[in-house]
PDB file of C-alpha atoms and ligand atoms in Angstrom:
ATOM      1  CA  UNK A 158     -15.090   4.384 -21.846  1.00  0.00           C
ATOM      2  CA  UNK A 159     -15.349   1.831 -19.215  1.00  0.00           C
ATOM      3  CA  UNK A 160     -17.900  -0.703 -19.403  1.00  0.00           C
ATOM      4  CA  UNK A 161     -21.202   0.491 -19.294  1.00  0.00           C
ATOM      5  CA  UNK A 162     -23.911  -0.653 -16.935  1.00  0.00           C
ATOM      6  CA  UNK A 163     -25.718  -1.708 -20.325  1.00  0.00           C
ATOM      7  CA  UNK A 164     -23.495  -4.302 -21.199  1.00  0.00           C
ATOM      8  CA  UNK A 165     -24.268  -6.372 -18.251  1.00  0.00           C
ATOM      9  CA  UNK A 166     -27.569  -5.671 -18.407  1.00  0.00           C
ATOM     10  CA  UNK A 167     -27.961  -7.037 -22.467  1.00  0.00           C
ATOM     11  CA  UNK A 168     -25.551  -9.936 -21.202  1.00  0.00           C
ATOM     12  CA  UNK A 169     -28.158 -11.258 -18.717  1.00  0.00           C
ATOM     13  CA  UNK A 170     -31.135 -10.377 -20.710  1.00  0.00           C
ATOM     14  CA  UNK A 171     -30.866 -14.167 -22.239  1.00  0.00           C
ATOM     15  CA  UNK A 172     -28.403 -16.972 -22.709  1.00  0.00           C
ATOM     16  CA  UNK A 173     -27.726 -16.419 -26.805  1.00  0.00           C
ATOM     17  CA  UNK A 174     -26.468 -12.874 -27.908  1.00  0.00           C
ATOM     18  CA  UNK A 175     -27.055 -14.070 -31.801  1.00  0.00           C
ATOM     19  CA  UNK A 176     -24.242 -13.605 -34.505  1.00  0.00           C
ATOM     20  CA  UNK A 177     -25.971 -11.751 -37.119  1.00  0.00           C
ATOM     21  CA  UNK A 178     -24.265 -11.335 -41.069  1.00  0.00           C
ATOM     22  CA  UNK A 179     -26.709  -9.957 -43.043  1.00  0.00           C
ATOM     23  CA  UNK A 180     -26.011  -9.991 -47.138  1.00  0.00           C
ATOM     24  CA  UNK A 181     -29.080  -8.219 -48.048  1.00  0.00           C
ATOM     25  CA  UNK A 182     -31.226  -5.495 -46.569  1.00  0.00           C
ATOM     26  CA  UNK A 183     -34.588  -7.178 -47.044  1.00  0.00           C
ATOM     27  CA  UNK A 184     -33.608 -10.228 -44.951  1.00  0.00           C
ATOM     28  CA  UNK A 185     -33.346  -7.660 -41.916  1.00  0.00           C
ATOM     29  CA  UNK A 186     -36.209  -7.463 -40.308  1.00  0.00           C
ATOM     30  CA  UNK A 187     -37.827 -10.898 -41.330  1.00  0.00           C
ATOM     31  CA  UNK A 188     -34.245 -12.230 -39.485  1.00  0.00           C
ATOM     32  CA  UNK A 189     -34.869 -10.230 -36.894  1.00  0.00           C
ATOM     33  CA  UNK A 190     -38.388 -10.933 -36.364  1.00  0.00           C
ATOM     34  CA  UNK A 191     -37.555 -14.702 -36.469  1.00  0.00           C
ATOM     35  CA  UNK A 192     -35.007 -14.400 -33.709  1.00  0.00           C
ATOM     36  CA  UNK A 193     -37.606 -12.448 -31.571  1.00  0.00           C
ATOM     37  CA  UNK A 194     -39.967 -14.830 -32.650  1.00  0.00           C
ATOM     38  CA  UNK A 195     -37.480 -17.589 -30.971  1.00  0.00           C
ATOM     39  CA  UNK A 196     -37.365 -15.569 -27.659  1.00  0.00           C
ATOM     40  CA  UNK A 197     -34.473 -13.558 -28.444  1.00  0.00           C
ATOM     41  CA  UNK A 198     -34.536  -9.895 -27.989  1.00  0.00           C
ATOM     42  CA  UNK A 199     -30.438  -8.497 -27.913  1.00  0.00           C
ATOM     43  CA  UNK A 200     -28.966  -9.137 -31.344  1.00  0.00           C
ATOM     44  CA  UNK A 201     -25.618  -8.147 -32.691  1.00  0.00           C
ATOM     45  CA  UNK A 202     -25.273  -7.081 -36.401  1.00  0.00           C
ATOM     46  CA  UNK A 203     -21.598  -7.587 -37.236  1.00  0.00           C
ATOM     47  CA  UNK A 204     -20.794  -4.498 -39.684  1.00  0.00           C
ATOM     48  CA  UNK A 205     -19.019  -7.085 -42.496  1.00  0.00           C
ATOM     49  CA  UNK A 206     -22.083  -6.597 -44.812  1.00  0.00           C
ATOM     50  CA  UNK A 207     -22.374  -3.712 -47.179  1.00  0.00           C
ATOM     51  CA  UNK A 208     -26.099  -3.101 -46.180  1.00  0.00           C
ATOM     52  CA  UNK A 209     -24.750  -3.771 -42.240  1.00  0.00           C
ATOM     53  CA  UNK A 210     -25.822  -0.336 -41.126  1.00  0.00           C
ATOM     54  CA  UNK A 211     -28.749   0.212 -42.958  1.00  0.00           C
ATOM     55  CA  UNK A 212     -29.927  -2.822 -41.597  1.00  0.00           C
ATOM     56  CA  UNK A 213     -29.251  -2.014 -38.161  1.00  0.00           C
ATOM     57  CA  UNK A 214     -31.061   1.662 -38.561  1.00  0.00           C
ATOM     58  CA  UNK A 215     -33.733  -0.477 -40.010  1.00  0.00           C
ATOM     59  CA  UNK A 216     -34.509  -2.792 -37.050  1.00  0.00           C
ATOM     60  CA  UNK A 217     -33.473  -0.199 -34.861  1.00  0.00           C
ATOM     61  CA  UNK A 218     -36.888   2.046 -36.233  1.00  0.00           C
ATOM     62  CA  UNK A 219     -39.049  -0.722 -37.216  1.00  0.00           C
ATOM     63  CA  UNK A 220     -38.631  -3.129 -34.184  1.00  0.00           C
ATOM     64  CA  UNK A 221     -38.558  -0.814 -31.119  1.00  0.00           C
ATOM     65  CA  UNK A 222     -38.738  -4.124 -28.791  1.00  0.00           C
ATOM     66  CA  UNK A 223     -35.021  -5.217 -30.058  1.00  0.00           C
ATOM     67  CA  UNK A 224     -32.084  -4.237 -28.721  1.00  0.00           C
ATOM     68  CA  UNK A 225     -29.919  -4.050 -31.508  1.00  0.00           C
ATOM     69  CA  UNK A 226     -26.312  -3.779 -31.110  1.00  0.00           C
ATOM     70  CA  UNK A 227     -23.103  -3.473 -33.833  1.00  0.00           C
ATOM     71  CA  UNK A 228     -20.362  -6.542 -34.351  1.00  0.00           C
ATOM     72  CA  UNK A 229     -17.334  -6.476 -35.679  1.00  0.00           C
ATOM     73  CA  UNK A 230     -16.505  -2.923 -34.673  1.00  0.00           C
ATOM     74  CA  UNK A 231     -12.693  -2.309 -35.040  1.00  0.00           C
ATOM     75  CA  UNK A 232     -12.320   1.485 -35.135  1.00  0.00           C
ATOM     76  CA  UNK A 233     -13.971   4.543 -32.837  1.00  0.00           C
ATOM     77  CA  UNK A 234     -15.207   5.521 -36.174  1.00  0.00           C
ATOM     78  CA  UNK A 235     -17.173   2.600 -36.814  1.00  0.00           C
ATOM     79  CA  UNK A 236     -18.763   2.552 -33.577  1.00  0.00           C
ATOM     80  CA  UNK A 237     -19.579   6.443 -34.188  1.00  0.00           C
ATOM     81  CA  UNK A 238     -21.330   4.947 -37.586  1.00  0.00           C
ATOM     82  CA  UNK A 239     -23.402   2.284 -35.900  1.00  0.00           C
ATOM     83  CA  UNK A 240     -24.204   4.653 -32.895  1.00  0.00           C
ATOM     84  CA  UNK A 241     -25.475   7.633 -35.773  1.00  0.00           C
ATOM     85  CA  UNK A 242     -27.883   4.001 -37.399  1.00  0.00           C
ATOM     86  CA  UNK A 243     -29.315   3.556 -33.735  1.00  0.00           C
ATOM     87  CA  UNK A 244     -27.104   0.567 -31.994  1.00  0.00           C
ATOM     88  CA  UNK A 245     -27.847   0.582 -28.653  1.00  0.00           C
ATOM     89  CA  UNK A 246     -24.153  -1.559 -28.408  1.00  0.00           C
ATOM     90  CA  UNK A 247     -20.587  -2.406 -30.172  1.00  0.00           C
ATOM     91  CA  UNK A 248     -19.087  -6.093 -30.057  1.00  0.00           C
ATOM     92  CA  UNK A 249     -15.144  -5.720 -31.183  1.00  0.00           C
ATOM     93  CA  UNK A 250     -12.966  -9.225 -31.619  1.00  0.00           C
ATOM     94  CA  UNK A 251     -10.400  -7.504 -29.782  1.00  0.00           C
ATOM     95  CA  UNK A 252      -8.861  -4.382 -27.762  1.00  0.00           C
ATOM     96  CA  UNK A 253      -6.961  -1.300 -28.921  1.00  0.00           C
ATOM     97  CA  UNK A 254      -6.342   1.740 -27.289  1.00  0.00           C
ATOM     98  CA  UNK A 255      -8.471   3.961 -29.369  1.00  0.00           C
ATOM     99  CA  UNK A 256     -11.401   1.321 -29.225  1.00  0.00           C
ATOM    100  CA  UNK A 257     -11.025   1.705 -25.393  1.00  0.00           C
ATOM    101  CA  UNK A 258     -11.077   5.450 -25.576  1.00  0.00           C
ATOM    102  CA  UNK A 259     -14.329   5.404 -27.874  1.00  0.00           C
ATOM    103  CA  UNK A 260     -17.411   6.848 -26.589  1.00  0.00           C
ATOM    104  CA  UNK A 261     -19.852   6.600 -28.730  1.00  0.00           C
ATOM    105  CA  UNK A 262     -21.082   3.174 -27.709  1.00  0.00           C
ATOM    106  CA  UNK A 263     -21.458   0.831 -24.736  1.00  0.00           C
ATOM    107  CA  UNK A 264     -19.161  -1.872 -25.724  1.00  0.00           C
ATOM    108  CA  UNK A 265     -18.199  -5.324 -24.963  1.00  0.00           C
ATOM    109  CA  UNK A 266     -14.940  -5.665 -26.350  1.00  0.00           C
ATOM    110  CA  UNK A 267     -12.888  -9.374 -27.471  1.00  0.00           C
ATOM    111  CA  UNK A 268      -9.767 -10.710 -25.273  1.00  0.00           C
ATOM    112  CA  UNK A 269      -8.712 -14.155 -26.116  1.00  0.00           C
ATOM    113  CA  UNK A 270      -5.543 -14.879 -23.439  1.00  0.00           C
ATOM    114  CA  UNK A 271      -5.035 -13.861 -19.762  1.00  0.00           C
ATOM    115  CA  UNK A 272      -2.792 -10.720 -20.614  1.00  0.00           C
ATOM    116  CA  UNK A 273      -5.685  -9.201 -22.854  1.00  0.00           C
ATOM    117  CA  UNK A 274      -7.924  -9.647 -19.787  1.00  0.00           C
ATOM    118  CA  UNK A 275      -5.673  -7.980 -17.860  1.00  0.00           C
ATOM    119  CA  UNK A 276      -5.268  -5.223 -19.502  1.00  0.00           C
ATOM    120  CA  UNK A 277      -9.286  -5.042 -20.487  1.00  0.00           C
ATOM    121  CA  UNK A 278      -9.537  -4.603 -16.498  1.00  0.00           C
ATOM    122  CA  UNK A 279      -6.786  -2.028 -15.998  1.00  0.00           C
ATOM    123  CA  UNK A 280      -8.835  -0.348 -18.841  1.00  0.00           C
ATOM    124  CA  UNK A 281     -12.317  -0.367 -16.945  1.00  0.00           C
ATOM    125  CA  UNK A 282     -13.336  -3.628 -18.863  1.00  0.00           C
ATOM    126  CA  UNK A 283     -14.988  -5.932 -17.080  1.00  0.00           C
ATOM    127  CA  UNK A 284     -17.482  -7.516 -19.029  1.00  0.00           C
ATOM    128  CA  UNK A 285     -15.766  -9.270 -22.257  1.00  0.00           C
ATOM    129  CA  UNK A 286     -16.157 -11.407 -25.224  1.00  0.00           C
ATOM    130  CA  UNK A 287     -14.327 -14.116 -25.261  1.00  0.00           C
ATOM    131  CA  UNK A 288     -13.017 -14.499 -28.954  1.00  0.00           C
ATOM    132  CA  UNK A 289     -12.828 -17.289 -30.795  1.00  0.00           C
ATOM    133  CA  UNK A 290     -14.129 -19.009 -27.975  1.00  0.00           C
ATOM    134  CA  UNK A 291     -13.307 -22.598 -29.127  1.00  0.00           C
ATOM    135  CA  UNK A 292     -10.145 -22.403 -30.953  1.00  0.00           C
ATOM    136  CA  UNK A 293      -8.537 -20.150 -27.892  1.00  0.00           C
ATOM    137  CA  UNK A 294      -8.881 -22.656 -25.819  1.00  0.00           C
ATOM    138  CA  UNK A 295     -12.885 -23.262 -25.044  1.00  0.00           C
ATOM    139  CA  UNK A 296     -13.822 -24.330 -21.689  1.00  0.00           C
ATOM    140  CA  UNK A 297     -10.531 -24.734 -20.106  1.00  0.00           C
ATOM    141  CA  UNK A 298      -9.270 -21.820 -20.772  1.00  0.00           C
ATOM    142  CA  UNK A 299     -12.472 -19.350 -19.355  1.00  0.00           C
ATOM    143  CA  UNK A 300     -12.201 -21.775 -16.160  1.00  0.00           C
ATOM    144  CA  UNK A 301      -8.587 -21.292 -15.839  1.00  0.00           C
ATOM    145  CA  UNK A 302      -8.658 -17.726 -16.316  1.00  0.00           C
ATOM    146  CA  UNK A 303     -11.842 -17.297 -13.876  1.00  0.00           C
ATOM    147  CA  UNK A 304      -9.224 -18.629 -10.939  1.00  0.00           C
ATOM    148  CA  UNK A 305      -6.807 -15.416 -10.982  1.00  0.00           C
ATOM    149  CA  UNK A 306      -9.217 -13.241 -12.756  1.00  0.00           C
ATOM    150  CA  UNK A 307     -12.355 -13.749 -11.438  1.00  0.00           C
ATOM    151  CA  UNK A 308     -13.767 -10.219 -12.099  1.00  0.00           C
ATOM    152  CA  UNK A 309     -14.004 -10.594 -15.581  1.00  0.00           C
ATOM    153  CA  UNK A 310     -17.184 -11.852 -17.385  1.00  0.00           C
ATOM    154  CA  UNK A 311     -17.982 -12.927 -20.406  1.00  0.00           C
ATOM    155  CA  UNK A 312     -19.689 -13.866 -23.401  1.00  0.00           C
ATOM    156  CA  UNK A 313     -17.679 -16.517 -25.308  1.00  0.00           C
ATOM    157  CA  UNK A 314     -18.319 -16.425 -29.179  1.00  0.00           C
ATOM    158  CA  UNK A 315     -16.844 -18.809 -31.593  1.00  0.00           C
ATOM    159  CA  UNK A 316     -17.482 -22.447 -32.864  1.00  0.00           C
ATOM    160  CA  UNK A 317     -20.138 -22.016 -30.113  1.00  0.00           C
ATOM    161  CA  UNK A 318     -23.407 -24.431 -30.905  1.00  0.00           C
ATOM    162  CA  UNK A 319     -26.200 -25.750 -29.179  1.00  0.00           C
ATOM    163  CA  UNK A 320     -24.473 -29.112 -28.301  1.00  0.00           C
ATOM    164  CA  UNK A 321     -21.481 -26.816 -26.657  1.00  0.00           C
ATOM    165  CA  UNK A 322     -22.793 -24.104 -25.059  1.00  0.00           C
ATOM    166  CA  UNK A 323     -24.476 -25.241 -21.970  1.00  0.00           C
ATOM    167  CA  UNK A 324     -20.855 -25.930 -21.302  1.00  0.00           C
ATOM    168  CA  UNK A 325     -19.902 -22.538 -21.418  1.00  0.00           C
ATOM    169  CA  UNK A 326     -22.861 -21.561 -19.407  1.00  0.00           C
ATOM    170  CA  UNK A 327     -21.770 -23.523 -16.922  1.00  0.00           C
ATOM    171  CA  UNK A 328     -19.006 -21.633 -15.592  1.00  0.00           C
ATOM    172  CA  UNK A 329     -19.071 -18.925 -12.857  1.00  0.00           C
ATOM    173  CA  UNK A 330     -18.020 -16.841 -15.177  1.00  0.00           C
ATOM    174  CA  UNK A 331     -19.969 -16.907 -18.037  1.00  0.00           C
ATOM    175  CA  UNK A 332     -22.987 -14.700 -18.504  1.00  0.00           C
ATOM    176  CA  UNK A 333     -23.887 -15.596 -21.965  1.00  0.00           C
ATOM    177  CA  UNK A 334     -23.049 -17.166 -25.125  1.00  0.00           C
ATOM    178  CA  UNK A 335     -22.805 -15.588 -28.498  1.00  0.00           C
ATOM    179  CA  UNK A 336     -22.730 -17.522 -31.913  1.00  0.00           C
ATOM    180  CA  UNK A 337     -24.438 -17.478 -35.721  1.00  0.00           C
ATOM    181  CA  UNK A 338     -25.882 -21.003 -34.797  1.00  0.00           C
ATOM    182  CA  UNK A 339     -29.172 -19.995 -34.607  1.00  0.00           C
ATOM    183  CA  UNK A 340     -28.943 -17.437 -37.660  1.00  0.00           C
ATOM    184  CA  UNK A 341     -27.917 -20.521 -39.808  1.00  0.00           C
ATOM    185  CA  UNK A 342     -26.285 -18.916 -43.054  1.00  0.00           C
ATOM    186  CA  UNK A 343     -28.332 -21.278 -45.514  1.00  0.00           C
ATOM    187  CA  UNK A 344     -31.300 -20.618 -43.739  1.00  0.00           C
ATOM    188  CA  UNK A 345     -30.892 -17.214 -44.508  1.00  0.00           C
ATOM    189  CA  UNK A 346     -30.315 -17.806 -47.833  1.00  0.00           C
ATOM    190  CA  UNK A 347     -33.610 -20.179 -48.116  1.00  0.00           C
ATOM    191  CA  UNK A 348     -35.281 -17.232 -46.381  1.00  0.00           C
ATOM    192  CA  UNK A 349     -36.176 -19.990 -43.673  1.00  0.00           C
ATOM    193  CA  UNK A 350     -37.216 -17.883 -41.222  1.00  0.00           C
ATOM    194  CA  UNK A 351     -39.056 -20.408 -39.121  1.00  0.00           C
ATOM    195  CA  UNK A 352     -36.246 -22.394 -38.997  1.00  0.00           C
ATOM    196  CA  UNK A 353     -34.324 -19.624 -37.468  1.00  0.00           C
ATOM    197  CA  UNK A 354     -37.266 -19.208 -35.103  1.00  0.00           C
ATOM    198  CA  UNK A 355     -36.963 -22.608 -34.041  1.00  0.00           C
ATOM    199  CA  UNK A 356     -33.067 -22.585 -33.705  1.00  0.00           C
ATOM    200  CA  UNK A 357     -33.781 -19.400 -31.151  1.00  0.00           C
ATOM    201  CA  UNK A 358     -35.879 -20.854 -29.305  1.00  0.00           C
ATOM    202  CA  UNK A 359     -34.299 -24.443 -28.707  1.00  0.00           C
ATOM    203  CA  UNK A 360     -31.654 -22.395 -27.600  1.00  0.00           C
ATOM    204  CA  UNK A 361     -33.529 -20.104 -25.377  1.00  0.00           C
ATOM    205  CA  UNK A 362     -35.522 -22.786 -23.708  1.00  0.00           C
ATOM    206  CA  UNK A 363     -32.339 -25.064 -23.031  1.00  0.00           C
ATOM    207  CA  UNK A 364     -30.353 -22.298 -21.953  1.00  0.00           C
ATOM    208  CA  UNK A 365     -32.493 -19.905 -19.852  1.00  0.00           C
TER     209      UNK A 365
HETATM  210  C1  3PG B 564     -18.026 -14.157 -35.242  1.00  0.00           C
HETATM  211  O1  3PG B 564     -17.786 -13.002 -34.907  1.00  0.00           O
HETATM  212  O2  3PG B 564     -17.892 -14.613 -36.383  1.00  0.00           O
HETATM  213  C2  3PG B 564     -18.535 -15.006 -34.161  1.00  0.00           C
HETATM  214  O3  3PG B 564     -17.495 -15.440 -33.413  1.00  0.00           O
HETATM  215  C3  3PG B 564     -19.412 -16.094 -34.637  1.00  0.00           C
HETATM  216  O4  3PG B 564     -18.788 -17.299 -34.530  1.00  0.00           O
HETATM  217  P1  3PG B 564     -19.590 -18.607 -34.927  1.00  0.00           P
HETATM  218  O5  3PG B 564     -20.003 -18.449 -36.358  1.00  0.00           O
HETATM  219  O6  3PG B 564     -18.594 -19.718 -34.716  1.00  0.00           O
HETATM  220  O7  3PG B 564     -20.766 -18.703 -33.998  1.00  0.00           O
END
């Protein structure tokens, strides 16, 4: 599968695509309420949790206003999974061949060097996560890749925060940021849910 006319539409819905590792079922829905809460409305459960799919079948039902999407995703098969729960969307760190072949899901798969991007757009890929934003080489490296490779757009995630990202967003070629920033992982814990609601919207109302 190419990329889907979804995936730029979710990209542009706001500036933060949110980062979501959920340890335990019953912090689904009050996490995702406090992210809508904040403004946000796309958010991407990465499937590194045990109760990862039950918790995006859970939002998916209970919070018809979210569009929920899978993380992490690394095989067709685990995009089949979070399609069967009700994503609407797979995020993958990176590109295989059988990942590009899936079909289960829209999805907006990770590059991290010009050569990946390359072959994400001889692949039908044009809208990509940039992966692990930061350490691959931040800024610099999305505005020197936007120079030869201007077709590509993305959503840079990793060591992405609210001091950084306007940075990102900056660039011609950004869309969107993604990043657990505002899904704090002790605020989870606390069950600080207006905390998170706060960190969302900061971030949507410096961003948008
Ligand atoms: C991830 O998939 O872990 C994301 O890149 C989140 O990165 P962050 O925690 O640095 O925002």
């Amino acid at each position: 599968m190419t990329t889907h006319p979804d995936i730029p539409k979710f990209m542009t819905t706001g500036p933060v695509l949110p980062v979501m590792v959920i340890p335990s079922l019953d912090q689904a829905l009050p996490l995702a309420d406090a992210l809508m809460a904040g403004g946000i409305r796309v958010l991407e459960i990465t499937l590194r949790t045990d109760c990862a799919l039950d918790a995006i079948a859970l939002i998916a039902k209970e919070r018809p206003d979210a569009i929920v999407g899978a993380g992490t995703v690394i095989t067709p098969k685990d995009a089949e999974k979070a399609a069967k729960a009700g994503a609407k969307f797979a995020v993958s760190p990176g590109l295989t061949k059988t990942l590009a072949k899936q079909d289960a899901l829209p999805l907006l798969p990770g590059v991290a060097t010009s050569s990946e991007v390359m072959r994400a757009l001889e692949w039908g890929f044009t809208h990509l996560k940039f992966f692990p934003a930061v350490p691959a080489g931040g800024v610099g490296a999305l505005k020197g890749i936007g120079g030869p490779l201007p077709q590509a757009k993305f959503c840079p995630t990793g060591g992405i925060s609210l001091s950084n990202a306007a940075d990102f967003l900056a660039l011609d070629n950004v869309l969107c940021v993604g990043g657990s920033w505002v899904a704090p992982e002790k605020a989870m814990k606390d069950g600080n849910w207006a905390e998170i609601s706060r960190l969302s919207a900061e971030a949507v109302q410096k961003f948008s």
